[in-house]
Structure formats: C-alpha cells, structure tokens
Tab-separated table of C-alpha atoms in Angstrom:
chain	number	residue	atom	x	y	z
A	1	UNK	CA	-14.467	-41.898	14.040
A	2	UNK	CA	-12.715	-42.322	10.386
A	3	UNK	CA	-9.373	-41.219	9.418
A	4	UNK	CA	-9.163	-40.777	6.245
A	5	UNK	CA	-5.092	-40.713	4.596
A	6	UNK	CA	-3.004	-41.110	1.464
A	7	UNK	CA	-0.657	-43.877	0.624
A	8	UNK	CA	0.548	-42.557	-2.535
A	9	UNK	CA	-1.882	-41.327	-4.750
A	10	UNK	CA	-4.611	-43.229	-3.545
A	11	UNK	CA	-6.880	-42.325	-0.620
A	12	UNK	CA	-8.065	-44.781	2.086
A	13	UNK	CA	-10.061	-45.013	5.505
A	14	UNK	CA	-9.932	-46.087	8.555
A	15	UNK	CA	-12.521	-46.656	11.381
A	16	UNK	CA	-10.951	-45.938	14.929
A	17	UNK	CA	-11.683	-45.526	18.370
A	18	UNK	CA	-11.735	-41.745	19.760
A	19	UNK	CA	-10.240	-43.171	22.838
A	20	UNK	CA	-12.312	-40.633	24.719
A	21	UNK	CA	-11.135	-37.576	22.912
A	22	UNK	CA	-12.665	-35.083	20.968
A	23	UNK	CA	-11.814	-34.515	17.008
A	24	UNK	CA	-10.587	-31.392	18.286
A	25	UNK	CA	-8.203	-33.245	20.665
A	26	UNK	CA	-7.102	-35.649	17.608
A	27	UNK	CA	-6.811	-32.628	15.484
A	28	UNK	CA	-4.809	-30.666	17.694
A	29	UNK	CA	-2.642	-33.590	18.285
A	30	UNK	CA	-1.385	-33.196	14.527
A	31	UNK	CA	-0.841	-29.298	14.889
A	32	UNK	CA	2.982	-28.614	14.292
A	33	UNK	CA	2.370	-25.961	16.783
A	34	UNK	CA	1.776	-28.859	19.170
A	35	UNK	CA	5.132	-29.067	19.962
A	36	UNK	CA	5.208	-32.918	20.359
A	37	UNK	CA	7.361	-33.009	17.528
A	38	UNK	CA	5.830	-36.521	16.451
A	39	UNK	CA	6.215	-37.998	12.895
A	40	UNK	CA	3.411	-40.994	13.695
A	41	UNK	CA	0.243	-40.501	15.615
A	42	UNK	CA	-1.114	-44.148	16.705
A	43	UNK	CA	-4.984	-44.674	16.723
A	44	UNK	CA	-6.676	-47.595	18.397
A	45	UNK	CA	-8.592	-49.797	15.837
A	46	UNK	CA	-12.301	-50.483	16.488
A	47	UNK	CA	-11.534	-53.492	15.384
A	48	UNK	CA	-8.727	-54.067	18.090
A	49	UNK	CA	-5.218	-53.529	17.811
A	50	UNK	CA	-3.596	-49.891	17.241
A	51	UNK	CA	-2.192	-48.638	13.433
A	52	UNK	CA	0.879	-45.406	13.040
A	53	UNK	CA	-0.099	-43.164	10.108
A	54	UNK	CA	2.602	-40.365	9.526
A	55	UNK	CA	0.827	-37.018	10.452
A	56	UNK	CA	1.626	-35.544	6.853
A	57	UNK	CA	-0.587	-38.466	5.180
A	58	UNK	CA	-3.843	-37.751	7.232
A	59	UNK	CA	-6.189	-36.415	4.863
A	60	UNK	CA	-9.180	-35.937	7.701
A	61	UNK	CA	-10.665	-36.764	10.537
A	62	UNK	CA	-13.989	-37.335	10.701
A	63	UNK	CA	-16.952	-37.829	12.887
A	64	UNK	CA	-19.958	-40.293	11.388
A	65	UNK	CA	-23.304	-38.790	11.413
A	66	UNK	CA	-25.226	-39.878	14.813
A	67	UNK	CA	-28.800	-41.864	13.715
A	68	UNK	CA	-31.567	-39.879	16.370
C-alpha cells in the first residue's frame, strides 16, 4: 500500500507493507478516537526496514489498483 504525507509544503509517497492489516485497520489506527494517544505510527518498508511519520502529516492511505 502507499502512504502518501507532507513534509512541509511538499507532498511525498511511500510504498509499505500492510503487515496483514486492512486500510481500515491502518486508518483506524490514526483515529484520535483510537485512544492510543500516539504521535508516530511506524510502517514496515517494502523495501525492508520500518519509517515513523507523525499521524498529523499523513495525507492518505492508499491501496494500488489489483491487475486481473
């Protein structure tokens, strides 16, 4: 899946592993309402290795198209 977040005024990406979760899960993870009280939500790179965004800098989270 992609996260996509702001460093400043410019807007990046970032390919990550869904680490068996839904985009619901993820998205409910960054709910204030979840009550984890987290700043930083780590994601697991595809490319190996994990990378903290602050919660207030992710734009989206999305799910790439699936080729039938």
């Amino acid at each position: 899946m992609t996260i996509r977040y702001a460093v400043g005024s410019h807007e990046r990406t970032v390919d990550v592993l869904t680490g068996g979760f839904s985009i619901a899960d993820h998205v409910e993870r960054l709910e204030p309402t979840s009550g984890s009280g987290k700043e930083w939500i780590t994601f697991m790179l595809k490319a190996g290795g994990e990378i903290a965004l602050r919660d207030s800098s992710i734009v989206a989270i999305e799910m790439p198209p699936v080729e039938p």
